[in-house]
Coordinates of C-alpha atoms and ligand atoms in Angstrom, one line a residue:
M1 CA 0.0 0.0 0.0
A2 CA 1.5 3.2 -1.0
R3 CA -0.6 6.3 -0.3
P4 CA -1.5 6.2 3.4
L5 CA -5.2 7.5 3.3
T6 CA -7.4 5.1 4.9
A7 CA -11.3 5.0 5.6
T8 CA -11.7 2.4 8.5
I9 CA -15.3 1.3 8.8
D10 CA -16.4 -0.2 12.1
L11 CA -19.2 -2.8 11.0
N12 CA -20.1 -3.7 14.5
A13 CA -20.8 0.0 15.3
I14 CA -23.4 0.2 12.5
L15 CA -25.1 -3.0 13.8
Q16 CA -25.1 -1.6 17.5
N17 CA -26.5 1.7 16.2
Y18 CA -29.3 -0.3 14.3
R19 CA -30.0 -2.1 17.5
Y20 CA -30.1 1.3 19.4
A21 CA -32.6 2.6 16.8
K22 CA -34.8 -0.4 17.3
K23 CA -34.7 0.1 21.1
L24 CA -36.0 3.5 20.7
Q25 CA -39.2 2.2 19.0
P26 CA -39.4 -1.3 20.2
T27 CA -42.8 -1.8 18.6
C28 CA -41.7 -0.9 15.2
K29 CA -39.9 -2.8 12.5
A30 CA -36.8 -1.0 11.0
F31 CA -35.3 -0.5 7.7
A32 CA -31.6 -0.1 7.6
V33 CA -31.2 2.7 5.1
V34 CA -28.1 1.9 2.9
K35 CA -28.8 4.0 -0.1
S36 CA -25.9 6.0 -1.7
N37 CA -23.4 3.3 -0.9
A38 CA -24.6 3.2 2.8
Y39 CA -23.9 6.8 3.1
G40 CA -20.3 6.2 1.7
H41 CA -19.5 3.4 4.1
G42 CA -19.8 0.6 1.5
A43 CA -23.4 -0.7 0.8
I44 CA -22.4 -4.3 0.2
E45 CA -19.9 -4.8 3.2
V46 CA -22.4 -2.9 5.5
S47 CA -25.5 -5.0 4.2
R48 CA -23.7 -8.4 4.5
H49 CA -22.9 -7.6 8.2
L50 CA -26.5 -6.6 8.9
D51 CA -28.3 -9.1 6.6
N52 CA -29.2 -11.5 9.5
E53 CA -30.4 -8.9 11.8
V54 CA -32.4 -6.4 9.9
D55 CA -36.1 -6.4 9.2
A56 CA -35.4 -5.0 5.8
F57 CA -33.0 -2.7 3.9
A58 CA -34.0 0.5 2.1
V59 CA -32.2 2.0 -0.9
A60 CA -33.0 4.9 -3.3
A61 CA -33.5 2.9 -6.5
I62 CA -33.5 -0.4 -8.1
E63 CA -29.8 -0.3 -9.3
E64 CA -28.8 -0.2 -5.6
A65 CA -31.2 -3.0 -4.7
L66 CA -29.9 -5.2 -7.6
A67 CA -26.3 -4.7 -6.6
L68 CA -27.3 -6.0 -3.1
R69 CA -28.9 -9.1 -4.4
D70 CA -26.0 -9.8 -6.7
A71 CA -23.8 -9.6 -3.5
G72 CA -25.8 -12.3 -1.9
I73 CA -28.1 -10.2 0.4
V74 CA -31.3 -12.0 1.2
S75 CA -33.4 -9.6 3.4
P76 CA -36.2 -7.6 1.8
I77 CA -35.2 -4.4 0.1
M78 CA -37.4 -1.4 -0.2
L79 CA -37.0 1.2 -3.1
L80 CA -37.6 4.5 -1.3
E81 CA -38.1 6.4 -4.6
G82 CA -40.3 3.6 -6.2
V83 CA -39.9 2.6 -9.9
F84 CA -38.7 4.9 -12.7
E85 CA -39.7 2.6 -15.5
A86 CA -42.5 0.0 -16.1
E87 CA -40.1 -3.0 -16.4
E88 CA -38.9 -2.4 -12.9
W89 CA -42.0 -4.0 -11.4
Q90 CA -41.1 -7.4 -12.9
L91 CA -37.8 -7.1 -11.3
C92 CA -39.3 -6.1 -8.1
E93 CA -41.3 -9.4 -8.1
K94 CA -38.3 -11.5 -9.2
H95 CA -36.0 -10.3 -6.5
G96 CA -38.6 -9.7 -3.7
F97 CA -38.2 -5.9 -3.7
W98 CA -40.8 -3.6 -1.9
A99 CA -41.4 -0.1 -3.4
A100 CA -42.8 3.3 -2.6
I101 CA -45.5 4.5 -4.9
E102 CA -46.8 8.1 -5.4
N103 CA -48.5 8.6 -8.7
D104 CA -50.9 7.1 -11.2
R105 CA -48.1 6.4 -13.7
Q106 CA -46.3 4.1 -11.3
L107 CA -49.7 2.4 -10.4
G108 CA -50.6 1.9 -14.1
W109 CA -47.2 0.1 -14.8
L110 CA -47.8 -2.1 -11.7
L111 CA -51.3 -3.1 -12.8
E112 CA -50.1 -3.7 -16.4
S113 CA -47.2 -5.7 -15.3
Q114 CA -49.3 -8.1 -13.1
A115 CA -46.3 -8.4 -10.8
K116 CA -46.9 -9.7 -7.4
I117 CA -45.3 -7.5 -4.8
E118 CA -45.1 -8.2 -1.1
K119 CA -45.2 -4.7 0.2
V120 CA -46.0 -1.4 -1.4
F121 CA -45.8 1.8 0.5
V122 CA -48.1 4.6 -0.8
K123 CA -46.2 7.9 -0.2
L124 CA -48.2 10.8 1.1
D125 CA -46.9 14.4 0.6
S126 CA -47.5 15.8 4.2
G127 CA -45.8 19.1 3.5
M128 CA -42.2 18.6 2.3
H129 CA -43.3 18.7 -1.4
R130 CA -40.6 16.5 -2.7
L131 CA -42.3 13.2 -3.4
G132 CA -45.7 11.9 -2.2
A133 CA -49.3 12.1 -3.4
E134 CA -52.1 14.5 -2.3
P135 CA -54.6 12.9 0.1
N136 CA -57.1 12.1 -2.5
V137 CA -54.5 10.4 -4.8
A138 CA -53.0 8.5 -1.9
E139 CA -56.5 7.2 -0.9
H140 CA -57.1 6.1 -4.6
L141 CA -53.7 4.5 -4.7
V142 CA -54.4 2.6 -1.6
T143 CA -57.8 1.4 -2.5
T144 CA -56.8 0.4 -6.0
L145 CA -53.9 -1.7 -4.7
K146 CA -55.9 -3.3 -2.0
E147 CA -58.6 -4.3 -4.4
G148 CA -56.2 -5.5 -7.1
G149 CA -54.9 -8.4 -5.3
Q150 CA -51.4 -8.0 -6.7
V151 CA -49.9 -6.6 -3.4
G152 CA -49.4 -8.5 -0.2
E153 CA -49.7 -5.5 2.0
V154 CA -50.4 -1.8 1.4
L155 CA -48.8 0.7 3.8
L156 CA -48.9 4.5 4.1
M157 CA -45.7 6.5 4.4
T158 CA -44.4 10.1 4.5
H159 CA -41.2 12.0 5.2
F160 CA -40.5 15.0 7.4
A161 CA -38.9 18.2 6.1
C162 CA -37.6 19.7 9.5
A163 CA -37.4 16.8 12.0
D164 CA -33.8 17.7 12.7
D165 CA -35.0 21.2 14.1
L166 CA -36.6 20.7 17.4
S167 CA -37.8 24.4 17.6
D168 CA -39.8 24.0 14.4
I169 CA -43.3 22.7 14.8
T170 CA -43.6 21.5 11.1
T171 CA -43.0 18.0 12.2
L172 CA -46.0 18.2 14.4
E173 CA -48.1 19.6 11.7
Q174 CA -46.9 16.9 9.3
L175 CA -47.7 14.2 11.9
A176 CA -51.3 15.7 12.4
Y177 CA -51.8 15.9 8.6
F178 CA -50.5 12.3 8.2
E179 CA -52.8 11.1 10.9
R180 CA -55.9 12.6 9.4
V181 CA -55.3 10.9 6.1
R182 CA -54.4 7.7 7.8
Q183 CA -57.8 7.7 9.7
A184 CA -59.7 8.6 6.6
I185 CA -58.1 5.5 4.9
G186 CA -58.9 3.2 7.9
N187 CA -56.9 0.2 8.8
I188 CA -53.3 0.7 7.4
E189 CA -49.7 0.2 8.7
V190 CA -47.5 3.1 8.4
S191 CA -43.9 4.4 8.0
V192 CA -42.9 7.9 8.9
A193 CA -39.6 8.3 10.9
N194 CA -36.1 9.1 9.7
S195 CA -33.3 9.1 12.4
A196 CA -34.1 12.7 13.7
A197 CA -37.9 11.8 14.0
L198 CA -37.3 8.6 15.7
M199 CA -34.8 10.1 18.2
K200 CA -36.6 13.2 19.3
W201 CA -40.4 13.3 18.1
A202 CA -43.4 11.2 19.3
I203 CA -44.1 9.0 16.2
P204 CA -46.7 6.3 15.7
E205 CA -46.0 3.2 17.8
S206 CA -46.3 0.6 15.2
G207 CA -45.2 0.2 11.6
W208 CA -41.8 0.8 10.1
I209 CA -39.0 3.3 11.1
R210 CA -36.4 4.4 8.5
P211 CA -33.1 5.2 10.3
G212 CA -30.2 6.2 8.0
I213 CA -27.6 8.6 9.3
M214 CA -27.9 7.4 12.8
L215 CA -26.7 3.9 11.8
Y216 CA -23.4 5.4 10.8
G217 CA -23.1 7.1 14.3
I218 CA -23.6 10.5 12.8
S219 CA -26.1 13.2 14.4
P220 CA -28.9 14.6 12.2
F221 CA -29.1 17.5 14.6
A222 CA -26.9 20.7 14.4
G223 CA -24.7 21.5 17.5
I224 CA -24.6 17.8 18.7
N225 CA -22.6 15.0 17.5
G226 CA -23.4 11.3 17.2
R227 CA -21.4 10.2 20.4
D228 CA -23.3 12.6 22.5
L229 CA -26.5 11.0 21.2
G230 CA -25.3 7.6 22.3
L231 CA -24.3 6.5 18.8
L232 CA -21.0 4.8 17.7
P233 CA -19.4 6.7 14.8
A234 CA -18.6 4.1 12.2
M235 CA -16.1 5.8 9.9
T236 CA -12.5 6.8 10.7
L237 CA -10.6 8.8 8.0
S238 CA -6.8 8.8 8.7
S239 CA -3.6 9.5 6.8
K240 CA 0.0 10.4 7.4
V241 CA 2.3 13.4 7.4
I242 CA 4.3 13.2 4.1
S243 CA 6.4 16.4 4.3
V244 CA 7.5 18.9 7.1
R245 CA 8.8 22.4 6.9
P246 CA 9.3 25.4 9.2
L247 CA 7.3 28.4 8.5
K248 CA 8.4 32.0 9.5
K249 CA 5.9 34.5 10.8
G250 CA 4.2 36.0 7.7
D251 CA 4.8 33.0 5.4
K252 CA 1.6 32.0 3.4
V253 CA 0.4 28.6 2.6
G254 CA -1.2 26.7 -0.3
Y255 CA -3.3 27.7 -3.4
G256 CA -4.3 31.4 -3.1
L257 CA -2.0 31.7 -0.1
S258 CA -5.1 31.9 2.1
Y259 CA -3.3 30.9 5.4
E260 CA -0.6 33.4 6.8
A261 CA 1.5 32.2 9.8
T262 CA 1.1 34.7 12.8
E263 CA 4.2 33.2 14.4
D264 CA 7.1 30.8 13.6
H265 CA 5.9 27.2 13.5
Q266 CA 6.1 24.0 11.7
L267 CA 3.9 22.9 9.0
A268 CA 2.9 19.4 7.9
T269 CA 1.6 18.3 4.5
V270 CA -0.8 15.4 4.8
A271 CA -2.0 12.9 2.0
V272 CA -5.7 13.7 1.7
G273 CA -7.5 16.1 -0.6
Y274 CA -10.9 16.9 -2.2
G275 CA -10.2 14.1 -4.8
D276 CA -10.7 11.7 -1.7
G277 CA -13.8 13.5 -0.5
Y278 CA -12.2 15.8 2.0
P279 CA -14.3 19.0 1.8
R280 CA -12.5 21.6 -0.3
H281 CA -14.4 24.3 1.6
A282 CA -12.9 23.4 4.9
E283 CA -11.6 26.6 6.7
N284 CA -8.4 27.4 8.3
N285 CA -8.3 25.7 11.7
T286 CA -10.6 22.9 10.9
P287 CA -9.8 20.2 13.5
V288 CA -7.4 17.4 12.8
E289 CA -5.3 15.4 15.2
I290 CA -1.6 14.7 14.7
D291 CA -0.2 11.9 16.6
G292 CA -3.0 12.2 19.1
L293 CA -2.5 16.0 19.5
T294 CA -4.8 18.9 18.4
G295 CA -4.2 20.5 15.1
G296 CA -5.8 22.6 12.6
L297 CA -5.9 22.9 8.8
A298 CA -3.7 25.7 7.3
G299 CA -4.6 26.9 3.9
R300 CA -6.8 25.7 1.1
V301 CA -7.5 22.0 0.5
S302 CA -5.9 20.7 -2.7
M303 CA -7.1 17.7 -4.7
D304 CA -4.5 15.4 -3.0
M305 CA -3.0 17.1 0.0
I306 CA -3.9 19.4 2.9
M307 CA -1.4 21.3 5.1
V308 CA -1.9 21.3 9.0
R309 CA -0.2 22.7 12.0
C310 CA 0.0 21.3 15.4
L311 CA -1.4 23.7 18.1
D312 CA 1.2 22.2 20.6
A313 CA 4.2 24.3 19.6
A314 CA 6.5 22.0 21.6
I315 CA 5.9 19.0 19.4
E316 CA 8.3 18.2 16.5
L317 CA 6.4 17.3 13.5
E318 CA 7.8 14.3 11.5
I319 CA 7.1 12.6 8.2
G320 CA 5.1 9.4 9.0
Q321 CA 3.1 10.7 11.9
E322 CA -0.5 9.6 12.1
V323 CA -3.2 12.3 11.1
L324 CA -6.8 11.7 12.1
L325 CA -9.1 13.6 9.7
W326 CA -12.3 12.4 11.4
G327 CA -13.5 9.8 13.8
G328 CA -12.5 9.4 17.4
N329 CA -11.7 12.8 18.8
V330 CA -12.4 14.6 15.6
P331 CA -16.2 14.3 15.1
V332 CA -17.1 14.3 11.4
E333 CA -19.9 16.8 12.4
S334 CA -17.2 19.3 13.5
V335 CA -15.3 19.0 10.2
A336 CA -18.6 19.4 8.6
D337 CA -19.4 22.6 10.5
C338 CA -16.1 24.1 9.5
S339 CA -17.0 23.2 5.9
G340 CA -20.3 24.9 5.6
T341 CA -22.0 21.4 5.3
I342 CA -23.4 18.5 7.3
G343 CA -22.0 15.1 8.3
Y344 CA -24.3 13.3 5.9
E345 CA -22.5 15.0 2.9
L346 CA -18.9 14.3 4.1
V347 CA -19.2 10.7 4.4
T348 CA -21.6 10.2 1.4
R349 CA -19.3 11.9 -1.1
M350 CA -16.2 9.9 -0.1
T351 CA -14.6 8.7 -3.4
A352 CA -13.3 5.3 -4.2
R353 CA -9.7 6.5 -3.9
P354 CA -8.8 6.0 -0.1
H355 CA -8.0 2.5 1.0
Y356 CA -11.3 1.1 2.6
R357 CA -10.7 -1.3 5.6
Y358 CA -13.5 -3.0 7.6
H359 CA -13.5 -4.5 11.0
T360 CA -15.7 -6.0 13.6
N361 CA -13.5 -5.2 16.6
T362 CA -16.2 -3.3 18.7
Q363 CA -17.9 -5.4 21.1
I364 CA -21.5 -5.7 20.5
K365 CA -24.0 -5.1 23.3
S366 CA -27.2 -7.1 22.8
Ligands
PLP1 C1 -37.7 8.5 2.5 C2 -36.4 8.5 3.4 N1 -36.6 7.8 4.5 C3 -35.5 7.7 5.4 C4 -34.4 8.3 5.2 C5 -33.3 8.3 6.3 O1 -33.0 9.5 6.8 P1 -31.9 9.8 7.8 O2 -30.6 9.5 7.2 O3 -31.9 11.3 8.2 O4 -32.2 9.0 9.0 C6 -34.2 9.2 4.0 C7 -32.9 9.8 3.8 O5 -32.8 10.8 3.1 C8 -35.2 9.3 3.1 O6 -35.1 9.9 2.0

């Protein structure tokens, strides 16, 4: 192995976080949301580790579901965005996929295909205005599917726009709206909660929860990190110092010379950049750890390298020292804060370039 950049994924942490999610709503079944390559953590590796345990997986679309089946995953898999083309319903039947449905086009394709589908989730737009049907369309979808006999169980789902903001009553309004439609429809199982909703809001007691980000130990809330919520962060991104130089007060660093030394200090160059997924918008002083000591980013992030300083001036920097970019004492949420984004984006947009290592060293609590 040449370049020392490694993303280390703790698969037991993800399993533990899934169990934690289920304990929060013990009466519910839980999807493990592994869309977008399990939020950058490796959908196949993560799903293989969880396959014996989960009630079902959820992905965005059929390509992701097929990749999991090809990799030997046997649990049910739900397509959160439903089908995009008529032919997909046959594949859903063949591979045992479940799907969301939100419009008459998807319904027409399903009826024409005569495919038998175990579960279909009719998606209601309860206020987010992204996907989901109006109440009358949702009722019509439910009735047609129930009468049609092709679908084993029809459920009603929705998605929250602001569940991560505890001061915003939109979630209560969405819940009340959803409940009115659910009652008008009558006897139907539901699925409403993402990580934020299931951790902090009073959601319906039965049905299906849909935790995503919390499985990876990352907080959906601003100002609080995953560990403080009782989660185990699953990804550690680490690299090494590849060059060291002394800087004099007034020396400037990197593209655009956007960092200026306010005193004499050493500067380390580290093998990681935006070509790996490290955020280019990370500001000066974004936290890093060098050999276990607090450090900060100095200058603009390049494609393959960053420059950092150690805040402990007494420490001699050396080529080969370990640098922690996130994980452990450097929460990915803090790096995201310093980069104008959220933890979700940092892990999800990791590229294939770092070395990926998987382990199961963390002791699982049952
Ligand atoms: C429909 C749906 N359900 C559940 C989730 C999981 O959300 P989170 O990662 O915030 O738990 C997502 C993620 O975007 C989603 O789109």
